[in-house]
Short mmCIF file of C-alpha atoms in Angstrom, two decimals:
data_model
loop_
_atom_site.label_atom_id
_atom_site.label_comp_id
_atom_site.label_asym_id
_atom_site.label_seq_id
_atom_site.Cartn_x
_atom_site.Cartn_y
_atom_site.Cartn_z
CA MET C 198 139.15 115.26 86.52
CA LEU C 199 139.47 119.42 86.26
CA VAL C 200 142.36 119.46 88.37
CA SER C 201 144.04 117.33 85.53
CA LEU C 202 142.97 119.50 82.79
CA LEU C 203 144.24 122.73 84.46
CA LYS C 204 147.22 121.36 84.84
CA LYS C 205 147.54 120.71 81.51
CA PHE C 206 146.61 124.07 80.65
CA GLY C 207 149.56 124.92 83.22
CA LEU C 208 147.87 126.57 85.53
CA LYS C 209 148.93 126.24 89.38
CA PHE C 210 146.54 126.95 92.36
CA SER C 211 148.48 125.67 94.98
CA LEU C 212 148.14 128.37 97.97
CA ASN C 213 151.80 126.85 99.32
CA ASP C 214 153.64 127.97 96.14
CA PRO C 215 154.89 131.44 97.20
CA ARG C 216 154.77 132.76 93.50
CA TRP C 217 151.05 131.44 93.25
CA GLY C 218 149.15 134.06 90.67
CA ARG C 219 152.84 136.16 89.49
CA GLY C 220 152.97 134.41 86.41
CA SER C 221 156.30 132.86 84.84
CA ASP C 222 160.03 133.62 85.64
CA ASP C 223 160.09 135.39 82.32
CA ASN C 224 157.33 137.69 82.58
CA ASN C 225 157.45 138.32 86.30
CA LYS C 226 161.31 139.84 85.40
CA ASN C 227 160.82 143.73 84.91
CA GLN C 228 163.43 145.60 82.03
CA ASP C 229 166.10 145.78 84.44
CA ASN C 230 165.97 141.65 85.32
CA LYS C 231 164.47 142.06 88.73
CA ARG C 232 162.01 140.56 90.47
CA PRO C 233 159.15 142.39 91.68
CA ASN C 234 158.73 142.48 95.70
CA ASP C 235 156.05 139.79 97.50
CA GLY C 236 152.74 141.19 97.57
CA PRO C 237 148.97 139.85 97.06
CA PRO C 238 148.09 137.76 93.47
CA ASP C 239 147.67 139.79 90.57
CA LEU C 240 144.06 138.85 89.19
CA ASP C 241 144.74 140.65 85.75
CA GLN C 242 148.28 138.48 85.26
CA LEU C 243 146.26 135.16 86.33
CA TRP C 244 143.80 135.88 83.33
CA ARG C 245 146.54 137.01 80.73
CA ASP C 246 148.29 133.50 81.74
CA PHE C 247 144.89 131.68 80.98
CA ASN C 248 144.64 133.28 77.88
CA GLN C 249 148.04 132.52 76.91
CA ARG C 250 147.79 128.97 77.35
CA LEU C 251 144.79 128.49 76.08
CA SER C 252 146.05 129.93 72.75
CA GLY C 253 149.13 128.04 72.74
CA ILE C 254 147.03 124.88 72.80
CA PHE C 255 144.78 125.73 69.80
CA GLY C 256 147.69 126.77 67.79
CA ASN C 257 147.71 130.66 68.27
CA ARG C 258 151.38 130.77 69.61
CA LYS C 259 153.70 133.34 67.57
CA ASN C 260 156.94 132.69 66.61
CA GLY C 261 159.44 135.29 68.66
CA GLY C 262 161.28 136.31 65.48
CA GLY C 263 158.82 135.77 62.31
CA GLY C 264 156.05 137.67 61.63
CA ASN C 265 155.86 141.42 62.00
CA GLY C 266 159.23 142.19 62.44
CA GLY C 267 160.30 140.30 65.34
CA ASP C 268 158.47 142.23 67.68
CA SER C 269 157.77 139.65 70.35
CA SER C 270 155.58 142.27 72.24
CA GLY C 271 153.78 144.05 69.78
CA GLY C 272 150.24 144.54 69.23
CA GLY C 273 149.30 144.65 72.83
CA GLY C 274 150.85 140.79 72.68
CA ILE C 275 152.15 139.14 75.75
CA GLY C 276 154.87 136.93 76.37
CA GLY C 277 154.90 136.63 72.46
CA PHE C 278 151.62 135.99 71.42
CA LYS C 279 148.66 137.98 70.69
CA PRO C 280 145.76 137.02 72.87
CA ASP C 281 142.56 135.13 70.61
CA MET C 282 139.37 135.31 72.33
CA ARG C 283 137.65 132.61 69.75
CA GLY C 284 140.14 130.15 71.65
CA ALA C 285 139.03 131.28 75.05
CA GLY C 286 135.69 130.60 74.12
CA ILE C 287 136.13 127.17 73.16
CA GLY C 288 138.02 126.24 76.50
CA ALA C 289 135.48 128.02 78.96
CA ALA C 290 132.70 126.13 76.90
CA ILE C 291 134.47 122.98 77.29
CA ILE C 292 135.14 123.48 81.04
CA ALA C 293 131.21 124.00 81.11
CA ALA C 294 130.63 120.87 79.20
CA ILE C 295 132.94 118.82 82.09
CA VAL C 296 130.75 120.52 84.53
CA ALA C 297 127.33 119.69 82.78
CA PHE C 298 128.14 116.17 82.41
CA LEU C 299 129.47 116.14 86.32
CA TRP C 300 125.99 117.65 87.61
CA LEU C 301 124.08 115.38 85.35
CA VAL C 302 125.73 112.53 86.40
CA SER C 303 125.25 113.47 90.02
CA GLY C 304 121.50 112.53 89.07
CA PHE C 305 122.08 108.69 89.31
CA PHE C 306 121.02 106.86 92.54
CA ILE C 307 120.63 103.41 93.63
CA VAL C 308 117.81 101.65 95.40
CA GLN C 309 117.99 98.70 97.31
CA GLU C 310 115.89 95.87 97.28
CA GLY C 311 112.78 96.48 99.84
CA GLN C 312 113.30 100.24 99.25
CA THR C 313 111.83 102.72 97.58
CA GLY C 314 112.79 105.81 96.35
CA VAL C 315 110.56 109.26 96.54
CA VAL C 316 111.41 111.79 94.09
CA MET C 317 110.86 115.26 94.72
CA THR C 318 110.67 118.11 92.27
CA PHE C 319 111.50 121.48 93.70
CA GLY C 320 110.59 120.09 97.18
CA LYS C 321 107.11 118.69 95.50
CA TYR C 322 106.19 115.12 95.31
CA SER C 323 106.75 113.85 91.89
CA HIS C 324 106.89 109.92 91.44
CA MET C 325 108.40 106.99 93.56
CA THR C 326 111.03 104.62 91.84
CA PRO C 327 111.23 101.12 92.33
CA ALA C 328 114.49 98.95 93.60
CA GLY C 329 117.54 99.42 91.32
CA PHE C 330 119.53 101.95 89.25
CA ASN C 331 117.56 105.19 88.83
CA TRP C 332 117.87 109.15 87.77
CA ARG C 333 116.52 112.09 88.22
CA TRP C 334 117.58 115.77 87.69
CA PRO C 335 120.25 116.87 89.89
CA THR C 336 119.74 119.48 92.57
CA PRO C 337 118.46 121.95 92.65
CA ILE C 338 115.67 120.67 90.16
CA GLN C 339 115.01 117.29 91.70
CA SER C 340 115.94 115.54 95.07
CA HIS C 341 115.30 111.69 96.37
CA GLU C 342 114.55 110.17 99.69
CA ILE C 343 115.12 106.54 99.90
CA VAL C 344 112.00 105.01 102.41
CA ASN C 345 112.56 101.10 103.65
CA VAL C 346 109.13 99.74 103.03
CA SER C 347 109.85 95.93 103.93
CA GLN C 348 111.20 97.04 107.52
CA VAL C 349 108.87 95.97 110.52
CA ARG C 350 108.65 98.94 112.63
CA THR C 351 108.16 99.03 116.44
CA VAL C 352 106.54 101.71 118.64
CA GLU C 353 106.40 100.51 122.44
CA VAL C 354 103.73 102.28 124.71
CA GLY C 355 104.24 102.05 128.58
CA TYR C 356 107.40 101.23 128.64
CA ARG C 357 110.93 101.75 127.03
CA GLY C 358 112.96 98.24 126.20
CA ASN C 359 112.16 96.80 129.03
CA VAL C 360 109.02 96.28 130.91
CA LYS C 361 110.76 97.00 134.09
CA ASN C 362 111.36 100.58 132.91
CA LYS C 363 108.00 101.73 133.24
CA GLN C 364 106.30 104.86 131.71
CA GLN C 365 103.41 105.81 134.22
CA GLN C 366 101.99 108.44 132.24
CA GLU C 367 101.46 106.21 129.42
CA SER C 368 100.62 102.78 130.74
CA LEU C 369 98.05 103.47 133.32
CA MET C 370 94.33 103.54 131.76
CA LEU C 371 90.71 103.79 133.56
CA THR C 372 88.76 100.73 132.79
CA GLU C 373 84.88 101.04 132.65
CA ASP C 374 84.04 100.39 136.28
CA GLU C 375 86.04 103.09 137.20
CA ASN C 376 89.15 101.05 137.95
CA ILE C 377 92.39 101.83 136.83
CA ILE C 378 94.87 99.12 135.34
CA ASP C 379 98.96 99.49 134.05
CA ILE C 380 99.37 98.20 130.22
CA GLN C 381 102.65 97.66 128.58
CA PHE C 382 102.28 96.59 124.82
CA ALA C 383 104.02 97.16 121.52
CA VAL C 384 103.27 97.84 118.30
CA GLN C 385 104.51 96.04 114.90
CA TYR C 386 103.93 97.78 111.21
CA THR C 387 105.08 98.52 108.12
CA LEU C 388 104.73 101.20 105.21
CA LYS C 389 102.41 100.35 102.56
CA ASN C 390 102.88 104.13 100.90
CA ALA C 391 105.98 105.85 101.07
CA SER C 392 105.09 109.11 99.81
CA ASP C 393 102.15 109.27 102.41
CA TRP C 394 104.65 108.28 105.07
CA VAL C 395 107.21 111.40 103.81
CA PHE C 396 104.95 114.13 102.87
CA ASN C 397 101.60 113.38 105.28
CA ASN C 398 103.09 113.72 108.48
CA ARG C 399 105.61 115.46 110.11
CA GLU C 400 106.67 113.17 113.01
CA GLN C 401 105.76 109.61 111.89
CA GLU C 402 106.84 107.56 114.80
CA GLU C 403 105.60 110.17 117.23
CA MET C 404 102.37 109.93 115.45
CA VAL C 405 102.01 106.28 115.60
CA LYS C 406 102.74 105.74 119.10
CA GLN C 407 100.02 108.35 119.65
CA VAL C 408 97.44 106.67 117.57
CA ALA C 409 98.54 103.72 119.82
CA GLU C 410 98.06 105.06 122.93
CA THR C 411 94.74 106.44 122.17
CA ALA C 412 93.32 103.49 120.55
CA ILE C 413 93.93 101.22 123.70
CA ARG C 414 92.59 103.83 126.05
CA GLU C 415 89.48 103.72 124.16
CA VAL C 416 89.41 99.97 124.00
CA VAL C 417 90.29 99.35 127.68
CA GLY C 418 87.74 102.24 128.71
CA ARG C 419 85.08 100.02 127.12
CA SER C 420 85.83 96.92 129.00
CA LYS C 421 85.63 95.78 132.51
CA MET C 422 88.51 95.30 134.43
CA ASP C 423 88.51 91.70 135.13
CA PHE C 424 87.77 91.11 131.57
CA VAL C 425 91.14 93.18 130.49
CA LEU C 426 93.36 91.53 133.19
CA TYR C 427 92.27 87.61 132.41
CA GLU C 428 90.08 86.30 129.55
CA GLY C 429 90.41 89.53 127.21
CA ARG C 430 93.89 90.34 126.41
CA GLU C 431 93.76 88.70 123.24
CA LYS C 432 90.54 90.58 121.87
CA ILE C 433 91.86 93.99 123.60
CA ALA C 434 94.82 93.69 121.83
CA PHE C 435 92.89 92.69 117.96
CA ASP C 436 90.14 95.19 118.84
CA SER C 437 92.95 97.54 119.67
CA SER C 438 94.72 96.83 116.22
CA GLN C 439 91.55 97.36 114.36
CA LEU C 440 90.63 100.63 115.66
CA MET C 441 94.81 101.82 114.79
CA GLN C 442 94.76 100.78 111.40
CA GLN C 443 91.43 102.80 111.13
CA ILE C 444 92.96 105.97 112.41
CA VAL C 445 96.26 105.95 110.53
CA ASP C 446 94.20 105.28 107.52
CA ARG C 447 92.17 108.09 107.93
CA TYR C 448 95.52 110.14 108.46
CA LYS C 449 96.81 108.73 104.97
CA SER C 450 100.01 108.16 106.79
CA GLY C 451 100.94 105.06 104.82
CA VAL C 452 101.34 102.89 107.79
CA GLN C 453 99.80 99.21 107.83
CA ILE C 454 99.40 97.74 111.31
CA THR C 455 100.76 94.11 111.68
CA ASN C 456 100.41 93.28 115.44
CA VAL C 457 99.99 94.52 118.72
CA THR C 458 101.46 91.89 121.76
CA MET C 459 100.55 92.80 125.31
CA GLN C 460 103.78 92.88 127.03
CA GLY C 461 101.99 93.22 130.43
CA VAL C 462 98.84 94.18 132.32
CA GLN C 463 98.03 94.06 135.41
CA PRO C 464 97.09 96.76 138.37
CA PRO C 465 98.92 99.70 139.45
CA GLU C 466 102.09 98.74 141.99
CA GLN C 467 100.15 101.04 145.04
CA VAL C 468 97.46 98.57 145.00
CA GLN C 469 99.08 95.22 143.87
CA ALA C 470 99.18 93.67 147.49
CA SER C 471 95.42 94.52 148.06
CA PHE C 472 94.76 93.15 144.48
CA ASP C 473 96.72 89.97 145.34
CA ASP C 474 94.12 89.45 148.27
CA ALA C 475 91.44 89.91 146.40
CA VAL C 476 92.16 87.72 143.60
CA LYS C 477 93.23 85.10 146.53
CA ALA C 478 89.98 85.02 148.24
CA GLY C 479 88.40 84.93 144.75
CA GLN C 480 90.31 81.94 143.78
CA ASP C 481 89.32 80.38 147.38
CA ARG C 482 85.31 80.78 146.89
CA GLU C 483 85.99 79.39 143.10
CA ARG C 484 87.41 76.47 144.66
CA GLN C 485 84.79 76.00 147.40
CA LYS C 486 82.24 76.47 144.75
CA ASN C 487 83.61 73.90 142.58
CA GLU C 488 84.15 71.36 146.11
CA GLY C 489 80.37 71.60 146.33
CA GLN C 490 79.73 71.32 142.81
CA ALA C 491 81.46 67.61 142.41
CA TYR C 492 79.96 66.68 146.24
CA ALA C 493 76.47 67.74 144.59
CA ASN C 494 77.50 66.06 141.07
CA ASP C 495 77.82 62.83 143.37
CA VAL C 496 75.29 62.46 145.40
CA ILE C 497 72.37 63.96 143.32
CA PRO C 498 72.87 61.08 140.66
CA ARG C 499 73.08 58.25 143.17
CA ALA C 500 69.64 59.86 144.84
CA ARG C 501 68.28 59.69 141.60
CA GLY C 502 69.50 56.63 140.50
CA ALA C 503 67.94 55.19 143.86
CA ALA C 504 64.35 56.79 143.22
CA SER C 505 64.95 55.47 139.59
CA ARG C 506 65.17 52.10 141.26
CA LEU C 507 62.66 52.46 143.54
CA MET C 508 59.98 53.51 141.45
CA GLN C 509 60.65 50.88 138.82
CA GLU C 510 60.71 48.21 141.70
CA SER C 511 56.90 49.69 142.67
CA GLU C 512 55.92 49.33 138.81
CA ALA C 513 57.09 46.00 138.67
CA TYR C 514 55.27 45.18 141.61
CA ARG C 515 52.20 46.64 140.52
CA SER C 516 52.19 45.05 136.93
CA SER C 517 53.18 41.79 139.19
CA VAL C 518 50.19 41.93 141.47
CA THR C 519 47.82 43.04 138.51
CA ALA C 520 48.85 40.47 136.30
CA ASN C 521 48.79 37.71 139.32
CA ALA C 522 45.20 39.10 139.96
CA GLN C 523 43.93 38.61 136.52
CA GLY C 524 45.26 35.72 135.96
CA GLU C 525 43.45 34.23 139.17
CA ALA C 526 40.42 35.74 138.26
CA SER C 527 40.22 34.34 134.88
CA ARG C 528 41.41 30.86 136.40
CA PHE C 529 38.35 31.40 139.05
CA LYS C 530 36.12 31.78 135.91
CA GLN C 531 37.52 28.93 134.04
CA ILE C 532 37.32 26.54 136.98
CA LEU C 533 33.65 28.15 137.50
CA VAL C 534 32.78 27.20 134.06
CA GLU C 535 33.98 23.44 134.71
CA TYR C 536 32.20 23.62 138.19
CA GLN C 537 28.93 24.72 137.00
CA LYS C 538 29.70 21.20 134.37
CA ALA C 539 30.62 18.92 137.25
CA PRO C 540 30.22 20.45 140.98
CA ALA C 541 31.46 17.16 142.32
CA VAL C 542 34.55 16.19 140.71
CA THR C 543 35.82 20.00 140.56
CA ARG C 544 35.21 20.10 143.97
CA ASP C 545 37.25 16.57 144.78
CA ARG C 546 39.97 18.01 142.35
CA MET C 547 40.47 21.20 144.09
CA TYR C 548 40.68 19.47 147.35
CA LEU C 549 43.53 17.23 146.05
CA GLU C 550 45.36 20.12 144.51
CA THR C 551 45.13 22.03 147.71
CA MET C 552 45.88 18.97 149.85
CA GLN C 553 48.95 18.25 147.43
CA LYS C 554 50.25 22.31 147.61
CA ILE C 555 49.94 22.08 151.45
CA PHE C 556 51.80 18.58 152.36
CA SER C 557 54.24 19.44 149.49
CA SER C 558 55.89 22.26 151.61
CA THR C 559 55.52 20.96 155.39
CA THR C 560 57.84 18.63 157.07
CA LYS C 561 54.85 16.70 159.38
CA VAL C 562 53.05 13.65 158.09
CA MET C 563 49.88 13.29 158.91
CA VAL C 564 48.66 9.28 159.37
CA ASP C 565 45.01 8.09 159.48
CA SER C 566 44.81 6.07 162.64
CA LYS C 567 40.88 4.86 161.81
CA GLY C 568 42.36 2.87 158.91
CA ASN C 569 42.95 -0.93 158.75
CA ASN C 570 46.40 -0.51 157.62
CA SER C 571 48.69 -1.82 159.88
CA LEU C 572 51.85 -0.90 157.92
CA ILE C 573 53.16 2.93 157.80
CA TYR C 574 55.46 3.86 155.26
CA LEU C 575 57.69 6.62 156.43
CA PRO C 576 59.67 8.41 153.59
CA LEU C 577 62.57 10.06 154.92
CA ASP C 578 64.83 10.83 152.52
CA LYS C 579 62.04 12.56 150.34
CA LEU C 580 61.15 14.31 153.27
CA ILE C 581 64.78 15.18 153.64
CA SER C 582 65.02 16.41 150.04
CA GLN C 583 62.14 18.42 150.35
CA SER C 584 63.17 20.26 153.48
CA ALA C 585 66.71 21.08 151.91
CA ALA C 586 65.30 22.54 149.03
CA PRO C 587 63.34 25.12 150.38
CA ALA C 588 66.36 25.43 152.56
CA GLY C 589 68.75 26.71 150.21
CA ALA C 590 66.67 28.97 147.97
CA ALA C 591 65.80 30.93 151.03
CA ALA C 592 69.79 31.07 151.44
CA ASP C 593 69.82 32.75 148.18
CA VAL C 594 67.65 34.96 148.22
CA GLY C 595 68.31 36.17 151.85
CA ALA C 596 69.94 39.22 150.95
CA ILE C 597 66.74 40.51 149.19
CA ARG C 598 63.53 39.28 151.58
CA PRO C 599 64.52 38.43 155.45
CA PRO C 600 63.35 35.08 156.23
CA ALA C 601 59.89 34.70 158.16
CA THR C 602 59.96 34.85 161.82
CA SER C 603 56.99 32.99 162.41
CA SER C 604 56.43 29.25 162.09
CA THR C 605 55.39 27.81 158.74
CA SER C 606 56.34 24.44 158.53
CA ALA C 607 53.33 22.89 159.29
CA PRO C 608 50.08 23.89 158.90
CA ASP C 609 47.29 24.84 161.73
CA THR C 610 45.56 22.30 163.63
CA ALA C 611 42.24 24.18 163.13
CA ALA C 612 42.83 24.57 159.70
CA LEU C 613 43.76 20.88 159.03
CA GLU C 614 40.41 19.90 161.08
CA ALA C 615 38.51 21.93 158.78
CA GLN C 616 40.04 20.85 155.76
CA GLU C 617 39.19 17.01 156.93
CA SER C 618 35.96 18.03 157.69
CA ARG C 619 35.22 19.55 154.24
CA ALA C 620 36.72 16.32 152.71
CA ARG C 621 34.61 14.42 154.49
CA ASP C 622 31.92 16.19 153.49
CA SER C 623 32.78 15.85 149.60
CA ARG C 624 33.27 12.18 150.65
CA SER C 625 29.74 11.92 151.53
CA SER C 626 27.97 14.20 148.96
CA ARG C 627 30.01 11.57 146.34
CA ASP C 628 28.24 8.96 148.19
CA ARG C 629 24.69 10.27 148.08
CA GLU C 630 25.24 11.12 144.68
CA VAL C 631 26.35 7.67 143.80
CA ARG C 632 23.06 6.40 145.76
#
């Protein structure tokens, strides 16, 4: 715009023009109609040309033959007109207004979504601007810096780009049990205060990296080596994140720690082989312990079950014997009462019941040869059925109770004689009572 205005005024500032700064063709001719020799631009002539153009624009151009006797150069005029300072002042004011307008327009700036503009007045923090079209006082009064607060930034500790590209001075750390481990991790963070991020720290990313390294070293220094290598990775990352946030808040850095990712945790390379052997031995030990525990879990419950079964059987046997003894005693008391009432009848009944019980489990038949009965009936079918029934019952319980080795098929002869004598005595006693 300024160049077009100067062109309108007729000024030419082209360095390629060999006649730049020498005025017009008419003014550059001397009285003898000769051009001067080439030389440096005449600044006074430039100023006079500028004033001449301004006077012509604002109507102060004089006619060549009118007014004051047709003197085109009288009264200090140049090129047929008289310089006017008022017109020159107006032109300078217009130029100054244009320059001021351009200067004020340079204070506009645009802040994208997810960013924040930090405005500074003479280098000191003034205010923050939201996303959109904003304005500040132009330079050198105010300046601004746009900060991306939505970007997730990442700091790598112990490696650069790839876990194989290790940084030993950052990754080697000492544990509580005086062991050295190699840790690579990454810290992700965002900005929660743009002004704190810009003004409170000089090298922001380096500050975050040092804070992350300090926090992880402190957390690892309070933990055992096995805990860091195996089951404690997530807890180490969580505790480190909390400690990092406390430190950056204390520094007023405007940083919000979002995530700590453990990329690799392992022993140093110099002792990796020995450590692998130790780990393998530990795994073998755990495997053998698990096998022993599995065997114990199999044997001990079975032994406890067998012991419990034996105890229950013994309790059942004791209860059975006790109940039988109590029943026998009660039956004996009842029989004693009946015997006291009728001794002979009670003895006969007991004798008959005893003989019935004896003969019901024997396969031999006792025949009284003293009797006069010449016909003897031998019930073979009954005897066979009676002998088959005990044999089947013995076969059913054979797995639990072995068969008796001694012969119990028939009563002893002495026992039978004793029973016969008792029967004869009882019959004789009854006969005496009848008499």
